[in-house]
Amino acid sequence: MRHTNEKSHYSRQGYYALMVLLLAYILSFIDRNIMAVLVGPVRESFAISDFQFSLLHGAAFTLFYIFLGLPIGWLADRVSRKYIIMVGVFFWSVMTFLCGLADSFLMLFLIRIGVGVGEAALSPPAYSLFGDYFTPQKLRWATAIFSMGITIGTGLSYKLGGFVYDWFSNINVSEDSIIREFMPWQMTFMVVAVPGFFIVGLLAFMREPTRFEANNVPSGAVPVTETFAHLYRQWQAYGALFFGVSMMSVIGYGTMTWFPEFLMRSYGLERAEASRALGNIFLLAGTAGSLAGAGFACLLQRLGYDDANVRWVMLVAAVLVVPATVMPQVESADTALMIAWCVVFLHYTHFGVAMAALQLITPSRMRALTSALMLFMTNLFGLALGGTVIAFVTDFVFGYDQALRYSLSWVAGVVYPLAAVVIGGSLHYYRTALRTLYDSASSKHETAFTNTVSRRIP
């Protein structure tokens, strides 16, 4: 076991790392989701359709984001995770600023690819760090707190984005002001990019922890083939977790992209009003849900469920089918927003505990690459396809902009049940994977201890 002073040291460092990485995660969602507030202005500037806009918002960002996560995860299992994250935050902040200089659809598309390249460097190393900073008992709370970045960042992207856009739209600018050369949506990108450079400075004070296995045994590097062999041996547990959480991300990212526009098209809300309303929901209900997920999983574990983390994901998916399908069809904006508070709260209870579940069945030196594989799947389905699937149904199935509400209901009614069924069928396999890892870690620890003792006996 780790020495008491070492535990205390790791605890302090872990809490600082968690705070700074949470700030970075919040900023990443502000920078990637700010376009959801700018649908109208960007479409007008480049004369594009919903489907084309969804390519800017989702496909461009994820084109390299999802694929670079894999080599970055491999690298993070071998070198300093701290420096990988620092380079990533700096790069995506530069790219976000450059989005404000884009003057064509193609230019903005290419720069959004750059934002995705930078953001790919954050999550896989971060989840690997948490696995070494925190005990299994504290890990689900750490990942739940980190996952609050999704909802805080999304909420702030709506509120901050709407505020900044309106401010630049309404100020009087002198003839010789440089601001006069840019449109309000361009200035919005430039402003939200600035905090990233300060976060890089905070990351510089974060320390790299020793990598520990399940039984607190320091770990060494492993070949990538061994990682994939481990995943293959437990493919039922990993496959269901990857696919089930990916289905949940279709709803999460699709809603992030299109819900403000849905409120404007279906109920006539102003852009600023829709952004504020949804921003409040994500900031309050979503953030509370992210933290509450760890509490719900703890309760399930006290009831005797060793698979509490993944079981909770299954329950959330099953419960949300009806309210998420009904919400876009109600007659008033107030009723839709009231249901949205409940849907967002419950939906965002799942991701933190799902990522904790992943770390708990994965050896330390495989965590970054395995997390990257999980994020590859969730971002492929969520970021790349979530918003695009909804736009595709609106444009090519229903064929008119006002049908956005039907697209939202249709996707929720298909995807949530699919996630619940896939994860529910894997619970036995997850429990098996959990027992296998900890039995193996205990065996290795006992073998190492025996070998050490035997070398000391004359």
Short mmCIF file of C-alpha atoms in Angstrom, two decimals:
data_model
loop_
_atom_site.label_atom_id
_atom_site.label_comp_id
_atom_site.label_asym_id
_atom_site.label_seq_id
_atom_site.Cartn_x
_atom_site.Cartn_y
_atom_site.Cartn_z
CA MET A 1 0.00 0.00 0.00
CA ARG A 2 1.10 3.59 -0.49
CA HIS A 3 2.72 5.25 2.48
CA THR A 4 0.46 7.64 4.47
CA ASN A 5 2.51 10.72 3.61
CA GLU A 6 2.56 9.67 -0.05
CA LYS A 7 -1.23 9.29 0.07
CA SER A 8 -1.59 12.77 1.54
CA HIS A 9 0.74 14.19 -1.11
CA TYR A 10 -1.15 12.47 -3.91
CA SER A 11 -4.45 13.64 -2.44
CA ARG A 12 -3.41 17.31 -2.51
CA GLN A 13 -1.95 17.00 -5.99
CA GLY A 14 -5.01 15.10 -7.17
CA TYR A 15 -7.42 17.79 -6.00
CA TYR A 16 -5.37 20.53 -7.68
CA ALA A 17 -5.17 18.50 -10.89
CA LEU A 18 -8.91 17.84 -10.77
CA MET A 19 -9.65 21.57 -10.38
CA VAL A 20 -7.40 22.67 -13.26
CA LEU A 21 -8.45 19.84 -15.57
CA LEU A 22 -12.09 20.67 -14.84
CA LEU A 23 -11.43 24.27 -15.93
CA ALA A 24 -9.80 23.00 -19.12
CA TYR A 25 -12.73 20.65 -19.77
CA ILE A 26 -15.22 23.48 -19.23
CA LEU A 27 -13.33 25.63 -21.72
CA SER A 28 -13.19 22.80 -24.25
CA PHE A 29 -16.98 22.59 -24.30
CA ILE A 30 -17.35 26.35 -24.55
CA ASP A 31 -15.04 26.44 -27.53
CA ARG A 32 -16.52 23.41 -29.31
CA ASN A 33 -20.19 24.25 -28.65
CA ILE A 34 -20.17 28.03 -29.11
CA MET A 35 -21.37 27.50 -32.68
CA ALA A 36 -24.73 26.22 -31.38
CA VAL A 37 -25.53 29.83 -30.42
CA LEU A 38 -24.38 31.11 -33.79
CA VAL A 39 -26.45 28.90 -36.12
CA GLY A 40 -28.38 31.79 -37.70
CA PRO A 41 -25.49 34.25 -38.17
CA VAL A 42 -23.10 31.63 -39.58
CA ARG A 43 -25.75 30.22 -41.94
CA GLU A 44 -26.52 33.74 -43.14
CA SER A 45 -22.85 34.68 -43.62
CA PHE A 46 -22.08 31.65 -45.79
CA ALA A 47 -25.59 30.96 -47.21
CA ILE A 48 -25.61 27.34 -46.00
CA SER A 49 -28.29 24.83 -44.91
CA ASP A 50 -28.84 23.08 -41.56
CA PHE A 51 -26.99 20.04 -42.86
CA GLN A 52 -24.00 22.10 -43.99
CA PHE A 53 -23.92 23.90 -40.66
CA SER A 54 -23.95 20.54 -38.86
CA LEU A 55 -20.78 19.66 -40.79
CA LEU A 56 -19.07 22.75 -39.37
CA HIS A 57 -20.29 22.09 -35.86
CA GLY A 58 -19.80 18.33 -35.71
CA ALA A 59 -18.03 16.67 -38.61
CA ALA A 60 -15.24 19.26 -39.00
CA PHE A 61 -14.48 19.23 -35.29
CA THR A 62 -14.45 15.45 -35.02
CA LEU A 63 -12.66 14.67 -38.29
CA PHE A 64 -9.29 14.51 -36.53
CA TYR A 65 -10.49 14.79 -32.91
CA ILE A 66 -11.71 11.21 -32.77
CA PHE A 67 -8.79 9.67 -34.65
CA LEU A 68 -6.00 11.60 -32.95
CA GLY A 69 -7.37 10.52 -29.56
CA LEU A 70 -6.01 7.02 -30.21
CA PRO A 71 -2.33 7.89 -30.82
CA ILE A 72 -2.54 10.50 -28.07
CA GLY A 73 -3.90 7.85 -25.71
CA TRP A 74 -1.05 5.52 -26.70
CA LEU A 75 1.47 8.32 -26.10
CA ALA A 76 -0.09 9.25 -22.75
CA ASP A 77 0.44 5.69 -21.51
CA ARG A 78 4.19 6.23 -22.05
CA VAL A 79 5.15 9.89 -21.50
CA SER A 80 4.09 12.85 -19.36
CA ARG A 81 0.35 13.31 -19.54
CA LYS A 82 0.66 16.84 -18.14
CA TYR A 83 2.67 18.17 -21.11
CA ILE A 84 0.38 16.50 -23.63
CA ILE A 85 -2.57 18.35 -22.10
CA MET A 86 -0.72 21.69 -21.96
CA VAL A 87 0.15 21.54 -25.67
CA GLY A 88 -3.44 20.58 -26.51
CA VAL A 89 -5.05 23.46 -24.58
CA PHE A 90 -2.70 26.00 -26.13
CA PHE A 91 -3.28 24.71 -29.65
CA TRP A 92 -7.08 24.57 -29.50
CA SER A 93 -7.21 28.09 -27.98
CA VAL A 94 -5.20 29.43 -30.94
CA MET A 95 -7.51 27.62 -33.37
CA THR A 96 -10.66 28.95 -31.65
CA PHE A 97 -9.29 32.49 -32.00
CA LEU A 98 -8.59 31.87 -35.67
CA CYS A 99 -12.23 30.80 -36.19
CA GLY A 100 -12.99 34.49 -35.75
CA LEU A 101 -10.85 35.27 -38.79
CA ALA A 102 -12.63 32.79 -41.09
CA ASP A 103 -14.23 34.41 -44.15
CA SER A 104 -15.49 31.32 -45.98
CA PHE A 105 -17.19 28.00 -45.28
CA LEU A 106 -14.05 26.06 -46.24
CA MET A 107 -11.75 28.17 -44.07
CA LEU A 108 -13.99 27.81 -41.04
CA PHE A 109 -14.28 24.07 -41.69
CA LEU A 110 -10.49 23.66 -41.74
CA ILE A 111 -9.95 25.74 -38.60
CA ARG A 112 -12.64 23.77 -36.75
CA ILE A 113 -10.58 20.68 -37.58
CA GLY A 114 -7.71 22.39 -35.76
CA VAL A 115 -9.88 22.97 -32.67
CA GLY A 116 -10.64 19.26 -32.63
CA VAL A 117 -6.96 18.37 -32.99
CA GLY A 118 -6.11 20.37 -29.84
CA GLU A 119 -9.04 19.12 -27.78
CA ALA A 120 -8.15 15.50 -28.56
CA ALA A 121 -5.19 15.90 -26.17
CA LEU A 122 -7.28 16.50 -23.04
CA SER A 123 -9.59 13.68 -22.04
CA PRO A 124 -7.57 10.45 -22.51
CA PRO A 125 -4.59 11.69 -20.44
CA ALA A 126 -6.93 13.27 -17.88
CA TYR A 127 -8.86 10.06 -17.19
CA SER A 128 -5.58 8.17 -16.94
CA LEU A 129 -4.32 10.70 -14.37
CA PHE A 130 -7.45 10.28 -12.25
CA GLY A 131 -6.92 6.53 -12.14
CA ASP A 132 -3.52 7.12 -10.52
CA TYR A 133 -4.45 10.09 -8.32
CA PHE A 134 -7.55 8.60 -6.68
CA THR A 135 -8.52 5.36 -4.96
CA PRO A 136 -11.31 3.24 -6.52
CA GLN A 137 -13.69 4.59 -3.85
CA LYS A 138 -12.96 8.20 -4.80
CA LEU A 139 -12.54 7.64 -8.52
CA ARG A 140 -16.23 7.81 -9.46
CA TRP A 141 -16.49 11.14 -7.62
CA ALA A 142 -13.42 12.50 -9.43
CA THR A 143 -14.72 11.47 -12.85
CA ALA A 144 -18.20 12.76 -11.98
CA ILE A 145 -16.76 16.15 -11.00
CA PHE A 146 -14.66 16.21 -14.17
CA SER A 147 -17.73 15.36 -16.27
CA MET A 148 -19.40 18.48 -14.84
CA GLY A 149 -17.24 20.26 -17.39
CA ILE A 150 -19.62 19.01 -20.09
CA THR A 151 -22.65 20.74 -18.64
CA ILE A 152 -20.91 23.79 -17.17
CA GLY A 153 -19.07 24.35 -20.44
CA THR A 154 -22.19 23.77 -22.52
CA GLY A 155 -24.26 26.05 -20.28
CA LEU A 156 -21.63 28.78 -20.40
CA SER A 157 -21.33 28.41 -24.17
CA TYR A 158 -25.03 29.28 -24.45
CA LYS A 159 -25.06 32.06 -21.87
CA LEU A 160 -21.63 33.53 -22.58
CA GLY A 161 -21.96 33.05 -26.33
CA GLY A 162 -25.38 34.68 -26.42
CA PHE A 163 -24.21 37.57 -24.23
CA VAL A 164 -21.00 38.24 -26.20
CA TYR A 165 -22.76 37.98 -29.55
CA ASP A 166 -25.50 40.41 -28.47
CA TRP A 167 -22.94 42.81 -27.00
CA PHE A 168 -20.96 43.02 -30.22
CA SER A 169 -24.19 43.24 -32.22
CA ASN A 170 -25.40 46.29 -30.29
CA ILE A 171 -22.29 48.37 -29.57
CA ASN A 172 -21.53 51.47 -31.55
CA VAL A 173 -18.13 51.11 -33.19
CA SER A 174 -16.06 54.05 -34.42
CA GLU A 175 -15.02 54.25 -38.06
CA ASP A 176 -11.38 53.45 -37.34
CA SER A 177 -11.96 50.64 -34.83
CA ILE A 178 -10.49 47.26 -35.73
CA ILE A 179 -13.67 45.63 -34.39
CA ARG A 180 -15.54 47.17 -37.29
CA GLU A 181 -13.72 44.77 -39.62
CA PHE A 182 -15.34 41.69 -38.05
CA MET A 183 -18.89 40.42 -37.67
CA PRO A 184 -20.32 39.82 -34.16
CA TRP A 185 -20.09 36.02 -34.52
CA GLN A 186 -16.39 36.34 -35.40
CA MET A 187 -15.67 38.49 -32.35
CA THR A 188 -17.50 35.92 -30.21
CA PHE A 189 -14.98 33.25 -31.22
CA MET A 190 -12.05 35.53 -30.45
CA VAL A 191 -13.28 36.41 -26.97
CA VAL A 192 -13.99 32.84 -25.81
CA ALA A 193 -10.51 31.72 -26.93
CA VAL A 194 -8.63 33.94 -24.46
CA PRO A 195 -9.09 31.97 -21.17
CA GLY A 196 -7.26 28.98 -22.63
CA PHE A 197 -3.91 30.73 -22.42
CA PHE A 198 -4.36 31.31 -18.68
CA ILE A 199 -5.29 27.66 -18.12
CA VAL A 200 -2.03 26.57 -19.75
CA GLY A 201 -0.22 28.49 -16.97
CA LEU A 202 -2.22 26.71 -14.27
CA LEU A 203 -1.47 23.33 -15.83
CA ALA A 204 2.26 24.02 -15.54
CA PHE A 205 1.98 23.61 -11.72
CA MET A 206 0.33 20.19 -11.98
CA ARG A 207 2.56 17.19 -11.12
CA GLU A 208 2.68 13.85 -12.88
CA PRO A 209 1.78 10.97 -10.49
CA THR A 210 3.31 7.50 -10.39
CA ARG A 211 1.19 5.00 -12.33
CA PHE A 212 -0.41 2.40 -10.05
CA GLU A 213 -2.24 -0.83 -10.74
CA ALA A 214 -5.45 -2.00 -9.05
CA ASN A 215 -3.54 -3.23 -5.97
CA ASN A 216 -1.36 -0.08 -5.63
CA VAL A 217 1.55 -1.80 -7.40
CA PRO A 218 3.60 0.59 -9.59
CA SER A 219 3.12 -0.31 -13.24
CA GLY A 220 5.45 -0.37 -16.23
CA ALA A 221 4.82 0.29 -19.91
CA VAL A 222 2.97 -2.40 -21.84
CA PRO A 223 2.92 -3.06 -25.61
CA VAL A 224 -0.12 -1.78 -27.44
CA THR A 225 -0.81 -5.36 -28.56
CA GLU A 226 -1.25 -6.32 -24.92
CA THR A 227 -3.83 -3.56 -24.49
CA PHE A 228 -5.87 -4.82 -27.42
CA ALA A 229 -5.49 -8.40 -26.22
CA HIS A 230 -6.95 -7.32 -22.86
CA LEU A 231 -9.87 -5.59 -24.58
CA TYR A 232 -10.48 -8.66 -26.73
CA ARG A 233 -10.56 -10.98 -23.69
CA GLN A 234 -13.28 -8.83 -22.14
CA TRP A 235 -14.91 -7.68 -25.37
CA GLN A 236 -18.48 -8.13 -24.13
CA ALA A 237 -17.93 -5.74 -21.21
CA TYR A 238 -15.96 -3.15 -23.17
CA GLY A 239 -18.06 -3.40 -26.32
CA ALA A 240 -21.35 -2.82 -24.53
CA LEU A 241 -19.91 0.03 -22.48
CA PHE A 242 -18.43 1.71 -25.56
CA PHE A 243 -21.56 1.29 -27.67
CA GLY A 244 -24.10 2.06 -24.94
CA VAL A 245 -22.42 5.30 -23.87
CA SER A 246 -21.99 6.22 -27.54
CA MET A 247 -25.75 5.95 -28.02
CA MET A 248 -26.25 8.26 -25.06
CA SER A 249 -23.85 10.75 -26.64
CA VAL A 250 -25.98 10.92 -29.80
CA ILE A 251 -28.74 12.46 -27.66
CA GLY A 252 -26.40 14.62 -25.61
CA TYR A 253 -24.51 16.22 -28.48
CA GLY A 254 -27.53 16.33 -30.78
CA THR A 255 -29.50 18.23 -28.14
CA MET A 256 -26.60 20.60 -27.47
CA THR A 257 -26.45 21.48 -31.15
CA TRP A 258 -30.12 21.89 -32.00
CA PHE A 259 -32.11 22.68 -28.86
CA PRO A 260 -31.58 26.47 -28.98
CA GLU A 261 -32.64 26.52 -32.63
CA PHE A 262 -35.63 24.28 -31.77
CA LEU A 263 -36.81 26.82 -29.18
CA MET A 264 -36.56 29.62 -31.72
CA ARG A 265 -38.24 27.78 -34.58
CA SER A 266 -41.03 26.08 -32.63
CA TYR A 267 -41.90 28.74 -30.04
CA GLY A 268 -40.56 31.97 -31.49
CA LEU A 269 -38.06 32.68 -28.72
CA GLU A 270 -35.35 35.25 -29.40
CA ARG A 271 -31.79 33.93 -29.74
CA ALA A 272 -30.63 35.51 -26.48
CA GLU A 273 -33.72 34.25 -24.61
CA ALA A 274 -33.30 30.68 -25.88
CA SER A 275 -29.58 30.73 -25.07
CA ARG A 276 -30.17 31.98 -21.52
CA ALA A 277 -32.89 29.42 -20.84
CA LEU A 278 -30.88 26.48 -22.08
CA GLY A 279 -27.72 27.81 -20.48
CA ASN A 280 -29.42 27.81 -17.09
CA ILE A 281 -30.66 24.25 -17.59
CA PHE A 282 -27.21 22.92 -18.45
CA LEU A 283 -25.43 24.94 -15.77
CA LEU A 284 -27.79 23.98 -12.94
CA ALA A 285 -29.63 20.75 -13.83
CA GLY A 286 -26.84 19.25 -15.94
CA THR A 287 -24.10 20.04 -13.45
CA ALA A 288 -26.15 18.78 -10.52
CA GLY A 289 -26.85 15.62 -12.49
CA SER A 290 -23.17 15.04 -13.26
CA LEU A 291 -22.36 15.11 -9.55
CA ALA A 292 -25.50 13.23 -8.49
CA GLY A 293 -24.61 10.32 -10.77
CA ALA A 294 -21.78 9.32 -8.42
CA GLY A 295 -24.20 9.43 -5.50
CA PHE A 296 -26.76 7.24 -7.27
CA ALA A 297 -24.04 4.74 -8.19
CA CYS A 298 -22.85 4.68 -4.56
CA LEU A 299 -26.40 3.92 -3.46
CA LEU A 300 -26.64 1.02 -5.91
CA GLN A 301 -23.33 -0.32 -4.65
CA ARG A 302 -24.55 -0.19 -1.04
CA LEU A 303 -27.52 -2.24 -2.20
CA GLY A 304 -25.07 -4.93 -3.27
CA TYR A 305 -24.54 -4.24 -6.98
CA ASP A 306 -20.86 -4.57 -7.91
CA ASP A 307 -21.76 -3.29 -11.38
CA ALA A 308 -23.33 -0.12 -9.91
CA ASN A 309 -21.61 2.28 -12.33
CA VAL A 310 -22.79 0.62 -15.53
CA ARG A 311 -26.14 -0.42 -14.04
CA TRP A 312 -26.92 3.25 -13.42
CA VAL A 313 -26.23 4.09 -17.09
CA MET A 314 -28.72 1.40 -18.12
CA LEU A 315 -31.40 2.73 -15.74
CA VAL A 316 -30.99 6.31 -16.95
CA ALA A 317 -31.37 5.31 -20.60
CA ALA A 318 -34.52 3.30 -19.84
CA VAL A 319 -36.16 6.04 -17.76
CA LEU A 320 -35.51 8.86 -20.25
CA VAL A 321 -37.22 7.31 -23.28
CA VAL A 322 -40.64 8.83 -22.60
CA PRO A 323 -39.83 12.36 -21.38
CA ALA A 324 -37.13 12.93 -24.04
CA THR A 325 -39.53 11.84 -26.80
CA VAL A 326 -42.47 13.90 -25.51
CA MET A 327 -40.53 17.09 -24.70
CA PRO A 328 -40.21 18.51 -28.26
CA GLN A 329 -43.93 17.92 -28.97
CA VAL A 330 -45.52 19.95 -26.17
CA GLU A 331 -47.47 23.09 -27.00
CA SER A 332 -45.59 25.74 -25.02
CA ALA A 333 -41.98 26.72 -24.51
CA ASP A 334 -42.46 26.82 -20.72
CA THR A 335 -43.61 23.19 -20.65
CA ALA A 336 -40.79 22.08 -22.95
CA LEU A 337 -38.22 23.82 -20.76
CA MET A 338 -39.71 22.35 -17.58
CA ILE A 339 -39.37 18.82 -18.99
CA ALA A 340 -35.89 19.70 -20.26
CA TRP A 341 -34.76 20.40 -16.68
CA CYS A 342 -35.57 16.80 -15.72
CA VAL A 343 -34.20 15.25 -18.91
CA VAL A 344 -30.88 17.11 -18.74
CA PHE A 345 -30.47 16.34 -15.02
CA LEU A 346 -30.94 12.59 -15.52
CA HIS A 347 -29.04 12.35 -18.80
CA TYR A 348 -25.86 13.85 -17.38
CA THR A 349 -25.75 11.54 -14.38
CA HIS A 350 -24.37 8.80 -16.63
CA PHE A 351 -21.07 9.93 -18.14
CA GLY A 352 -18.87 10.36 -15.07
CA VAL A 353 -19.78 6.98 -13.61
CA ALA A 354 -19.39 5.34 -17.03
CA MET A 355 -15.83 6.64 -17.29
CA ALA A 356 -15.11 5.47 -13.73
CA ALA A 357 -16.47 2.04 -14.70
CA LEU A 358 -14.03 1.97 -17.61
CA GLN A 359 -11.00 2.81 -15.44
CA LEU A 360 -11.91 0.15 -12.87
CA ILE A 361 -11.68 -2.74 -15.35
CA THR A 362 -8.55 -1.41 -17.09
CA PRO A 363 -4.89 -1.78 -16.00
CA SER A 364 -3.14 1.54 -15.34
CA ARG A 365 -0.79 1.56 -18.33
CA MET A 366 -3.73 0.82 -20.63
CA ARG A 367 -6.12 3.48 -19.28
CA ALA A 368 -5.25 6.40 -21.55
CA LEU A 369 -5.49 4.37 -24.76
CA THR A 370 -8.66 2.61 -23.56
CA SER A 371 -10.20 5.95 -22.58
CA ALA A 372 -9.26 7.25 -26.02
CA LEU A 373 -11.08 4.30 -27.60
CA MET A 374 -14.17 5.04 -25.52
CA LEU A 375 -14.00 8.72 -26.47
CA PHE A 376 -13.42 7.74 -30.10
CA MET A 377 -16.73 5.89 -30.07
CA THR A 378 -18.71 8.48 -28.11
CA ASN A 379 -17.44 11.34 -30.25
CA LEU A 380 -17.92 9.44 -33.50
CA PHE A 381 -21.55 8.81 -32.64
CA GLY A 382 -22.15 11.98 -30.63
CA LEU A 383 -20.10 14.84 -32.02
CA ALA A 384 -19.80 13.62 -35.60
CA LEU A 385 -23.24 12.04 -35.98
CA GLY A 386 -25.50 13.37 -33.20
CA GLY A 387 -26.18 16.81 -34.64
CA THR A 388 -25.85 15.56 -38.21
CA VAL A 389 -28.40 12.75 -37.79
CA ILE A 390 -30.96 15.23 -36.45
CA ALA A 391 -30.22 17.66 -39.29
CA PHE A 392 -30.39 14.81 -41.83
CA VAL A 393 -33.83 13.74 -40.61
CA THR A 394 -35.02 17.36 -40.67
CA ASP A 395 -33.70 18.13 -44.16
CA PHE A 396 -34.09 14.83 -45.98
CA VAL A 397 -36.85 12.88 -44.19
CA PHE A 398 -39.29 15.65 -43.26
CA GLY A 399 -37.94 18.25 -45.67
CA TYR A 400 -38.67 21.54 -43.87
CA ASP A 401 -37.01 23.53 -41.07
CA GLN A 402 -40.00 23.51 -38.70
CA ALA A 403 -39.81 19.69 -38.52
CA LEU A 404 -36.80 19.95 -36.21
CA ARG A 405 -39.06 19.11 -33.25
CA TYR A 406 -40.05 15.79 -34.87
CA SER A 407 -36.43 14.93 -35.59
CA LEU A 408 -35.51 15.44 -31.93
CA SER A 409 -38.33 13.13 -30.79
CA TRP A 410 -37.58 10.47 -33.40
CA VAL A 411 -33.90 10.21 -32.50
CA ALA A 412 -34.59 10.07 -28.73
CA GLY A 413 -37.24 7.39 -29.21
CA VAL A 414 -34.81 5.14 -31.07
CA VAL A 415 -31.50 5.74 -29.34
CA TYR A 416 -32.34 5.62 -25.62
CA PRO A 417 -33.98 2.15 -25.75
CA LEU A 418 -31.05 0.84 -27.79
CA ALA A 419 -28.57 2.05 -25.14
CA ALA A 420 -30.58 0.49 -22.30
CA VAL A 421 -30.81 -2.90 -24.02
CA VAL A 422 -27.12 -3.05 -24.96
CA ILE A 423 -25.85 -2.14 -21.49
CA GLY A 424 -28.40 -4.27 -19.69
CA GLY A 425 -27.22 -7.33 -21.58
CA SER A 426 -23.60 -6.75 -20.54
CA LEU A 427 -23.87 -6.46 -16.74
CA HIS A 428 -22.71 -10.04 -16.12
CA TYR A 429 -19.68 -9.55 -18.37
CA TYR A 430 -18.75 -6.31 -16.63
CA ARG A 431 -18.79 -7.99 -13.22
CA THR A 432 -16.58 -10.75 -14.61
CA ALA A 433 -14.09 -8.20 -16.01
CA LEU A 434 -13.99 -6.38 -12.68
CA ARG A 435 -13.26 -9.56 -10.71
CA THR A 436 -10.66 -10.71 -13.25
CA LEU A 437 -8.63 -7.50 -13.04
CA TYR A 438 -8.52 -7.36 -9.26
CA ASP A 439 -7.77 -11.06 -8.91
CA SER A 440 -4.94 -10.63 -11.41
CA ALA A 441 -3.58 -7.55 -9.63
CA SER A 442 -3.63 -9.38 -6.28
CA SER A 443 -1.84 -12.36 -7.82
CA LYS A 444 0.89 -10.17 -9.33
CA HIS A 445 1.33 -8.34 -6.03
CA GLU A 446 1.72 -11.63 -4.14
CA THR A 447 4.20 -12.95 -6.76
CA ALA A 448 6.30 -9.79 -6.59
CA PHE A 449 6.32 -9.96 -2.77
CA THR A 450 7.30 -13.65 -2.81
CA ASN A 451 10.13 -13.06 -5.28
CA THR A 452 11.43 -10.16 -3.22
CA VAL A 453 11.39 -12.22 -0.01
CA SER A 454 13.01 -15.21 -1.70
CA ARG A 455 15.91 -13.08 -2.91
CA ARG A 456 16.54 -11.98 0.67
CA ILE A 457 16.61 -15.55 2.10
CA PRO A 458 20.12 -17.05 2.05
#
